[in-house]
Tab-separated table of N, CA and C and ligand atoms in Angstrom:
chain	number	residue	atom	x	y	z
A	1	UNK	N	0.892	-1.182	-0.178
A	1	UNK	CA	0.051	-0.038	0.029
A	1	UNK	C	0.906	1.291	0.088
A	2	UNK	N	0.511	2.155	-0.847
A	2	UNK	CA	1.315	3.566	-0.748
A	2	UNK	C	1.001	4.160	0.633
A	3	UNK	N	1.957	4.973	0.934
A	3	UNK	CA	1.619	5.949	2.112
A	3	UNK	C	0.850	7.013	1.763
A	4	UNK	N	0.254	7.635	2.582
A	4	UNK	CA	-0.949	8.566	2.484
A	4	UNK	C	-0.140	9.837	2.014
A	5	UNK	N	-0.711	10.304	0.869
A	5	UNK	CA	-0.035	11.971	0.362
A	5	UNK	C	-1.073	12.871	0.551
A	6	UNK	N	-0.627	13.753	1.334
A	6	UNK	CA	-1.702	14.833	1.941
A	6	UNK	C	-1.890	15.826	0.918
A	7	UNK	N	-1.506	15.643	-0.401
A	7	UNK	CA	-1.553	16.598	-1.356
A	7	UNK	C	-2.714	16.139	-2.434
A	8	UNK	N	-3.249	14.822	-2.047
A	8	UNK	CA	-4.346	14.384	-2.992
A	8	UNK	C	-5.609	15.345	-2.732
A	9	UNK	N	-6.427	15.157	-4.037
A	9	UNK	CA	-7.424	16.226	-4.198
A	9	UNK	C	-8.480	16.078	-3.063
A	10	UNK	N	-8.739	14.952	-2.581
A	10	UNK	CA	-9.755	14.717	-1.619
A	10	UNK	C	-9.289	15.305	-0.121
A	11	UNK	N	-7.893	15.292	0.081
A	11	UNK	CA	-7.472	15.909	1.331
A	11	UNK	C	-7.603	17.405	1.059
A	12	UNK	N	-7.497	17.860	0.021
A	12	UNK	CA	-7.558	19.319	-0.269
A	12	UNK	C	-9.023	19.747	-0.269
A	13	UNK	N	-9.949	19.270	-0.717
A	13	UNK	CA	-11.258	19.245	-0.348
A	13	UNK	C	-11.637	19.312	1.078
A	14	UNK	N	-11.192	18.309	1.862
A	14	UNK	CA	-11.273	18.234	3.310
A	14	UNK	C	-10.797	19.526	4.141
A	15	UNK	N	-9.634	20.132	3.604
A	15	UNK	CA	-9.159	21.266	4.278
A	15	UNK	C	-9.612	22.374	3.681
A	16	UNK	N	-10.666	22.331	2.723
A	16	UNK	CA	-11.314	23.613	2.345
A	16	UNK	C	-10.601	24.328	1.241
A	17	UNK	N	-9.514	23.777	0.777
A	17	UNK	CA	-8.564	24.398	-0.273
A	17	UNK	C	-9.493	24.268	-1.676
A	18	UNK	N	-10.327	23.300	-1.671
A	18	UNK	CA	-11.068	23.073	-3.156
A	18	UNK	C	-12.532	22.980	-2.625
A	19	UNK	N	-13.465	23.465	-3.619
A	19	UNK	CA	-14.885	23.438	-3.315
A	19	UNK	C	-15.460	22.097	-3.700
A	20	UNK	N	-16.557	21.723	-3.110
A	20	UNK	CA	-16.991	20.317	-3.453
A	20	UNK	C	-18.638	20.731	-3.201
A	21	UNK	N	-19.398	19.837	-4.037
A	21	UNK	CA	-21.075	19.969	-3.803
A	21	UNK	C	-21.264	18.953	-2.699
A	22	UNK	N	-21.326	19.637	-1.557
A	22	UNK	CA	-21.544	18.760	-0.248
A	22	UNK	C	-22.988	18.057	-0.243
A	23	UNK	N	-22.928	16.695	0.130
A	23	UNK	CA	-24.633	16.314	0.139
A	23	UNK	C	-24.619	16.104	1.631
A	24	UNK	N	-23.936	15.620	2.479
A	24	UNK	CA	-23.883	15.460	3.944
A	24	UNK	C	-22.649	15.223	4.560
A	25	UNK	N	-22.560	15.300	5.905
A	25	UNK	CA	-21.545	15.513	6.707
A	25	UNK	C	-21.763	15.088	8.139
A	26	UNK	N	-20.603	14.376	8.690
A	26	UNK	CA	-20.791	14.463	10.153
A	26	UNK	C	-19.246	14.450	10.778
A	27	UNK	N	-19.076	14.074	11.866
A	27	UNK	CA	-17.870	14.360	12.517
A	27	UNK	C	-16.598	13.599	11.839
A	28	UNK	N	-16.989	12.422	11.296
A	28	UNK	CA	-15.859	11.541	10.682
A	28	UNK	C	-16.059	11.428	9.156
A	29	UNK	N	-17.059	11.966	8.529
A	29	UNK	CA	-17.415	11.470	7.233
A	29	UNK	C	-17.847	12.515	6.269
A	30	UNK	N	-17.385	12.664	5.104
A	30	UNK	CA	-17.976	13.681	4.162
A	30	UNK	C	-18.503	13.120	2.939
A	31	UNK	N	-19.737	13.453	2.341
A	31	UNK	CA	-20.183	13.009	1.268
A	31	UNK	C	-20.469	14.259	0.213
A	32	UNK	N	-19.961	14.098	-0.941
A	32	UNK	CA	-20.369	15.176	-1.948
A	32	UNK	C	-20.496	14.567	-3.412
A	33	UNK	N	-20.855	15.285	-4.426
A	33	UNK	CA	-21.080	14.741	-5.755
A	33	UNK	C	-19.704	14.680	-6.342
A	34	UNK	N	-19.717	13.654	-7.057
A	34	UNK	CA	-18.442	13.331	-7.972
A	34	UNK	C	-18.478	14.539	-9.073
A	35	UNK	N	-17.377	14.789	-9.319
A	35	UNK	CA	-17.033	16.049	-10.483
A	35	UNK	C	-17.352	15.352	-11.869
A	36	UNK	N	-17.265	14.183	-12.171
A	36	UNK	CA	-17.584	13.684	-13.429
A	36	UNK	C	-18.612	12.462	-13.505
A	37	UNK	N	-19.827	12.673	-13.022
A	37	UNK	CA	-20.707	11.644	-12.911
A	37	UNK	C	-20.961	10.561	-13.949
A	38	UNK	N	-20.847	9.276	-13.364
A	38	UNK	CA	-21.079	8.002	-14.210
A	38	UNK	C	-22.377	7.825	-14.507
A	39	UNK	N	-23.214	8.259	-13.684
A	39	UNK	CA	-24.787	7.857	-13.482
A	39	UNK	C	-25.440	9.057	-13.100
A	40	UNK	N	-26.696	9.068	-13.158
A	40	UNK	CA	-27.618	10.289	-12.812
A	40	UNK	C	-27.279	10.851	-11.127
A	41	UNK	N	-27.226	9.685	-10.475
A	41	UNK	CA	-26.643	9.835	-8.918
A	41	UNK	C	-25.481	9.405	-8.860
A	42	UNK	N	-24.422	10.280	-8.588
A	42	UNK	CA	-22.934	9.714	-8.197
A	42	UNK	C	-22.248	10.481	-7.259
A	43	UNK	N	-22.442	9.949	-5.865
A	43	UNK	CA	-22.128	10.658	-4.769
A	43	UNK	C	-20.557	9.856	-4.303
A	44	UNK	N	-19.684	10.665	-3.737
A	44	UNK	CA	-18.534	9.923	-3.189
A	44	UNK	C	-18.712	10.239	-1.647
A	45	UNK	N	-18.335	9.001	-0.790
A	45	UNK	CA	-18.301	9.052	0.576
A	45	UNK	C	-16.859	8.873	0.988
A	46	UNK	N	-16.373	9.830	1.943
A	46	UNK	CA	-14.863	9.709	2.292
A	46	UNK	C	-14.929	9.791	3.851
A	47	UNK	N	-13.924	8.944	4.336
A	47	UNK	CA	-13.537	9.346	6.058
A	47	UNK	C	-12.843	10.704	5.867
A	48	UNK	N	-13.079	11.524	7.139
A	48	UNK	CA	-12.246	12.723	7.074
A	48	UNK	C	-10.691	12.408	7.542
A	49	UNK	N	-10.511	11.194	8.050
A	49	UNK	CA	-9.123	10.660	8.404
A	49	UNK	C	-8.254	10.327	7.144
A	50	UNK	N	-7.072	10.526	7.425
A	50	UNK	CA	-6.204	10.121	6.490
A	50	UNK	C	-5.942	8.654	6.058
A	51	UNK	N	-6.925	8.031	5.348
A	51	UNK	CA	-6.685	6.611	4.978
A	51	UNK	C	-6.531	6.465	3.438
A	52	UNK	N	-5.554	5.775	3.014
A	52	UNK	CA	-5.514	5.483	1.558
A	52	UNK	C	-6.472	4.703	1.004
A	53	UNK	N	-6.789	3.429	1.486
A	53	UNK	CA	-7.823	2.895	0.892
A	53	UNK	C	-8.429	1.834	1.870
A	54	UNK	N	-9.260	0.907	1.352
A	54	UNK	CA	-10.111	0.102	2.378
A	54	UNK	C	-9.331	-0.598	3.293
A	55	UNK	N	-8.175	-1.117	2.967
A	55	UNK	CA	-7.404	-2.041	3.794
A	55	UNK	C	-6.627	-1.234	5.009
A	56	UNK	N	-6.218	0.029	4.712
A	56	UNK	CA	-5.814	0.979	5.771
A	56	UNK	C	-6.801	1.299	6.688
A	57	UNK	N	-8.128	1.629	6.065
A	57	UNK	CA	-9.187	2.134	7.111
A	57	UNK	C	-9.643	0.825	7.800
A	58	UNK	N	-9.657	-0.286	7.419
A	58	UNK	CA	-10.124	-1.592	8.189
A	58	UNK	C	-9.036	-1.699	9.185
A	59	UNK	N	-7.774	-1.579	9.037
A	59	UNK	CA	-6.801	-1.737	10.158
A	59	UNK	C	-6.699	-0.783	10.982
A	60	UNK	N	-6.693	0.508	10.571
A	60	UNK	CA	-6.323	1.671	11.455
A	60	UNK	C	-7.475	2.416	11.981
A	61	UNK	N	-8.834	2.592	11.300
A	61	UNK	CA	-9.682	3.513	11.711
A	61	UNK	C	-10.521	2.934	13.111
A	62	UNK	N	-11.023	3.935	13.808
A	62	UNK	CA	-11.607	3.780	15.255
A	62	UNK	C	-13.167	3.014	14.791
A	63	UNK	N	-13.619	2.517	15.761
A	63	UNK	CA	-15.182	1.959	15.606
A	63	UNK	C	-16.074	3.205	15.285
A	64	UNK	N	-15.917	4.425	15.951
A	64	UNK	CA	-16.817	5.477	15.431
A	64	UNK	C	-16.751	5.895	14.069
A	65	UNK	N	-15.376	5.845	13.642
A	65	UNK	CA	-15.083	6.131	12.046
A	65	UNK	C	-16.044	5.046	11.232
A	66	UNK	N	-15.755	3.669	11.899
A	66	UNK	CA	-16.280	2.704	10.795
A	66	UNK	C	-17.775	2.900	10.642
A	67	UNK	N	-18.285	3.296	12.012
A	67	UNK	CA	-19.645	3.121	12.186
A	67	UNK	C	-20.268	4.456	11.173
A	68	UNK	N	-19.533	5.549	11.446
A	68	UNK	CA	-20.084	6.766	10.658
A	68	UNK	C	-20.135	6.557	9.243
A	69	UNK	N	-18.825	5.993	8.796
A	69	UNK	CA	-18.615	5.647	7.263
A	69	UNK	C	-19.983	4.846	6.753
A	70	UNK	N	-20.082	3.651	7.518
A	70	UNK	CA	-21.235	2.850	6.923
A	70	UNK	C	-22.454	3.480	6.899
A	71	UNK	N	-22.745	4.312	8.005
A	71	UNK	CA	-24.050	4.787	8.057
A	71	UNK	C	-24.329	6.016	6.960
A	72	UNK	N	-23.350	6.746	6.881
A	72	UNK	CA	-23.299	7.822	5.827
A	72	UNK	C	-23.787	7.136	4.427
A	73	UNK	N	-23.091	6.148	4.096
A	73	UNK	CA	-23.359	5.551	2.697
A	73	UNK	C	-24.940	5.258	2.609
A	74	UNK	N	-25.697	4.788	3.643
A	74	UNK	CA	-26.939	4.642	3.486
A	74	UNK	C	-27.722	5.944	3.560
A	75	UNK	N	-27.273	6.714	4.395
A	75	UNK	CA	-27.932	8.009	4.463
A	75	UNK	C	-27.999	8.728	3.149
A	76	UNK	N	-26.876	8.887	2.412
A	76	UNK	CA	-27.024	9.493	1.383
A	76	UNK	C	-27.625	8.940	0.079
A	77	UNK	N	-27.782	7.585	0.203
A	77	UNK	CA	-28.716	6.974	-0.665
A	77	UNK	C	-30.131	7.315	-0.470
A	78	UNK	N	-30.496	7.350	0.691
A	78	UNK	CA	-31.810	7.923	1.254
A	78	UNK	C	-32.029	9.225	0.772
A	79	UNK	N	-31.029	10.210	0.971
A	79	UNK	CA	-31.291	11.558	0.493
A	79	UNK	C	-31.234	11.663	-0.955
A	80	UNK	N	-30.568	10.829	-1.646
A	80	UNK	CA	-30.522	10.821	-3.050
A	80	UNK	C	-32.082	10.257	-3.611
A	81	UNK	N	-32.605	9.540	-2.910
A	81	UNK	CA	-33.987	8.857	-3.263
A	81	UNK	C	-33.905	7.513	-4.132
A	82	UNK	N	-32.711	6.750	-3.876
A	82	UNK	CA	-32.444	5.900	-4.869
A	82	UNK	C	-32.639	4.438	-3.975
A	83	UNK	N	-33.020	4.436	-2.805
A	83	UNK	CA	-33.289	3.296	-2.047
A	83	UNK	C	-34.013	2.301	-2.747
A	84	UNK	N	-35.380	2.701	-3.207
A	84	UNK	CA	-36.296	1.855	-3.789
A	84	UNK	C	-35.942	1.280	-5.061
A	85	UNK	N	-35.538	2.295	-6.058
A	85	UNK	CA	-34.914	1.893	-7.258
A	85	UNK	C	-33.510	1.180	-7.263
A	86	UNK	N	-32.928	1.248	-6.299
A	86	UNK	CA	-31.524	0.388	-6.156
A	86	UNK	C	-30.430	1.177	-6.574
A	87	UNK	N	-29.374	0.818	-6.111
A	87	UNK	CA	-28.112	1.476	-6.581
A	87	UNK	C	-26.822	0.426	-6.450
A	88	UNK	N	-25.600	0.995	-6.661
A	88	UNK	CA	-24.494	0.142	-6.390
A	88	UNK	C	-23.282	0.963	-5.531
A	89	UNK	N	-22.540	0.437	-4.699
A	89	UNK	CA	-21.586	1.000	-4.064
A	89	UNK	C	-20.135	0.183	-4.616
A	90	UNK	N	-19.207	1.235	-4.881
A	90	UNK	CA	-17.988	0.491	-5.245
A	90	UNK	C	-16.818	1.241	-4.715
A	91	UNK	N	-15.619	0.646	-4.396
A	91	UNK	CA	-14.562	1.226	-3.847
A	91	UNK	C	-13.350	0.641	-4.619
A	92	UNK	N	-12.722	1.606	-5.382
A	92	UNK	CA	-11.612	1.224	-6.297
A	92	UNK	C	-10.330	1.221	-5.445
A	93	UNK	N	-9.471	0.219	-5.463
A	93	UNK	CA	-8.369	0.197	-4.362
A	93	UNK	C	-7.122	-0.293	-5.256
A	94	UNK	N	-6.190	0.750	-5.310
A	94	UNK	CA	-4.927	0.414	-5.641
A	94	UNK	C	-4.798	0.243	-7.172
A	95	UNK	N	-3.567	-0.369	-7.803
A	95	UNK	CA	-3.648	-0.086	-9.298
A	95	UNK	C	-4.521	-1.279	-9.915
A	96	UNK	N	-4.549	-2.404	-9.402
A	96	UNK	CA	-5.533	-3.358	-10.240
A	96	UNK	C	-6.853	-2.807	-10.126
A	97	UNK	N	-7.166	-1.971	-9.141
A	97	UNK	CA	-8.681	-1.580	-8.797
A	97	UNK	C	-8.924	-0.336	-9.454
A	98	UNK	N	-7.698	0.182	-10.189
A	98	UNK	CA	-8.014	1.521	-10.881
A	98	UNK	C	-8.302	2.802	-9.892
A	99	UNK	N	-7.540	2.736	-8.891
A	99	UNK	CA	-7.917	3.764	-7.868
A	99	UNK	C	-7.031	5.036	-8.105
A	100	UNK	N	-7.725	6.239	-8.866
A	100	UNK	CA	-7.120	7.374	-9.070
A	100	UNK	C	-6.774	8.181	-7.843
A	101	UNK	N	-7.775	8.429	-6.944
A	101	UNK	CA	-7.512	9.315	-5.879
A	101	UNK	C	-7.243	8.497	-4.733
A	102	UNK	N	-6.000	8.678	-4.121
A	102	UNK	CA	-5.451	7.639	-3.044
A	102	UNK	C	-5.747	8.222	-1.640
A	103	UNK	N	-7.145	8.590	-1.414
A	103	UNK	CA	-7.789	8.665	-0.276
A	103	UNK	C	-9.065	8.032	-0.245
A	104	UNK	N	-9.396	6.880	0.556
A	104	UNK	CA	-10.427	5.858	0.453
A	104	UNK	C	-11.677	6.695	0.188
A	105	UNK	N	-12.571	6.243	-0.782
A	105	UNK	CA	-13.751	6.699	-1.307
A	105	UNK	C	-14.654	5.554	-1.569
A	106	UNK	N	-15.871	5.797	-1.345
A	106	UNK	CA	-16.852	4.810	-2.100
A	106	UNK	C	-17.821	5.731	-2.787
A	107	UNK	N	-18.003	5.104	-3.958
A	107	UNK	CA	-18.814	5.583	-4.996
A	107	UNK	C	-20.198	5.087	-4.914
A	108	UNK	N	-21.417	5.966	-4.687
A	108	UNK	CA	-22.642	5.393	-4.697
A	108	UNK	C	-23.364	5.983	-5.735
A	109	UNK	N	-23.646	4.944	-6.552
A	109	UNK	CA	-24.195	5.120	-8.012
A	109	UNK	C	-25.574	4.650	-8.373
A	110	UNK	N	-26.431	5.497	-8.857
A	110	UNK	CA	-27.828	5.089	-9.118
A	110	UNK	C	-28.626	6.041	-9.943
A	111	UNK	N	-29.941	5.864	-10.015
A	111	UNK	CA	-30.880	6.911	-10.655
A	111	UNK	C	-31.010	6.106	-11.976
A	112	UNK	N	-30.364	5.009	-12.414
A	112	UNK	CA	-30.751	4.392	-13.722
A	112	UNK	C	-30.260	2.842	-13.562
A	113	UNK	N	-30.667	2.046	-14.348
A	113	UNK	CA	-29.993	0.765	-14.313
A	113	UNK	C	-28.624	0.795	-14.676
A	114	UNK	N	-27.662	0.264	-13.760
A	114	UNK	CA	-26.369	0.312	-14.037
A	114	UNK	C	-25.658	-0.925	-15.129
A	115	UNK	N	-26.314	-2.031	-15.142
A	115	UNK	CA	-25.803	-3.246	-15.783
A	115	UNK	C	-25.207	-3.924	-15.112
A	116	UNK	N	-24.572	-5.019	-15.627
A	116	UNK	CA	-23.708	-6.129	-15.144
A	116	UNK	C	-22.683	-5.571	-14.088
A	117	UNK	N	-22.181	-6.348	-13.199
A	117	UNK	CA	-21.309	-5.767	-12.252
A	117	UNK	C	-19.879	-5.218	-12.701
A	118	UNK	N	-19.390	-6.029	-13.806
A	118	UNK	CA	-18.060	-5.525	-14.066
A	118	UNK	C	-18.000	-5.941	-15.594
A	119	UNK	N	-17.470	-4.597	-16.053
A	119	UNK	CA	-17.481	-4.683	-17.717
A	119	UNK	C	-16.375	-5.711	-18.111
A	120	UNK	N	-16.525	-6.495	-19.267
A	120	UNK	CA	-15.556	-7.359	-19.501
A	120	UNK	C	-14.340	-6.634	-19.998
A	121	UNK	N	-13.196	-7.099	-19.862
A	121	UNK	CA	-11.836	-6.763	-20.302
A	121	UNK	C	-11.607	-7.076	-21.771
Q	1	DGP	P1	-11.390	6.403	-8.252
Q	1	DGP	O1	-10.962	6.137	-9.762
Q	1	DGP	O2	-12.244	5.562	-7.688
Q	1	DGP	O3	-10.105	6.910	-7.502
Q	1	DGP	O4	-12.244	7.758	-8.479
Q	1	DGP	C1	-11.983	9.157	-8.380
Q	1	DGP	C2	-13.192	9.921	-8.369
Q	1	DGP	O5	-12.943	11.133	-8.168
Q	1	DGP	C3	-13.581	10.179	-10.146
Q	1	DGP	O6	-14.922	9.557	-10.238
Q	1	DGP	C4	-13.738	11.405	-10.206
Q	1	DGP	C5	-13.778	11.985	-8.927
Q	1	DGP	N1	-12.870	13.383	-8.584
Q	1	DGP	C6	-11.542	13.638	-9.082
Q	1	DGP	N2	-11.348	14.966	-8.901
Q	1	DGP	C7	-12.407	15.399	-8.170
Q	1	DGP	C8	-12.832	16.816	-7.568
Q	1	DGP	O7	-11.828	17.637	-7.662
Q	1	DGP	N3	-14.057	17.116	-7.186
Q	1	DGP	C9	-14.749	15.849	-7.051
Q	1	DGP	N4	-15.954	16.188	-6.515
Q	1	DGP	N5	-14.585	14.696	-7.572
Q	1	DGP	C10	-13.610	14.398	-8.161
């Protein structure tokens, strides 16, 4: 796993150096709109702590951070009104996972039928 780089784009959003379209926030978690949405609803949920990816978060985050992160994903799906129609959550991790921003994030995607789980290579 790469070490955390505090100059990554989501760290800059968390510090208020870059704007975002905020959806929801609590002490440990921020949710905002993806800048280049792949679906009618495309929300990113990130922990406020400096975690590179899921493995880093799993090993090093507190119970409170875990709980807040999990709840926020369901909360923004509720806010976006996609619970009944359905949605998908994705976290891209590392090189094989095609993770571009090295601060843990969950994509919440919905608002239309997404199709099969993974596109064929
Ligand atoms: P990933 O490949 O999983 O690391 O996805 C990174 C996502 O971050 C991608 O869907 C586009 C989004 N993104 C990149 N830069 C910005 C930004 O400055 N603001 C917002 N809101 N989203 C961004």
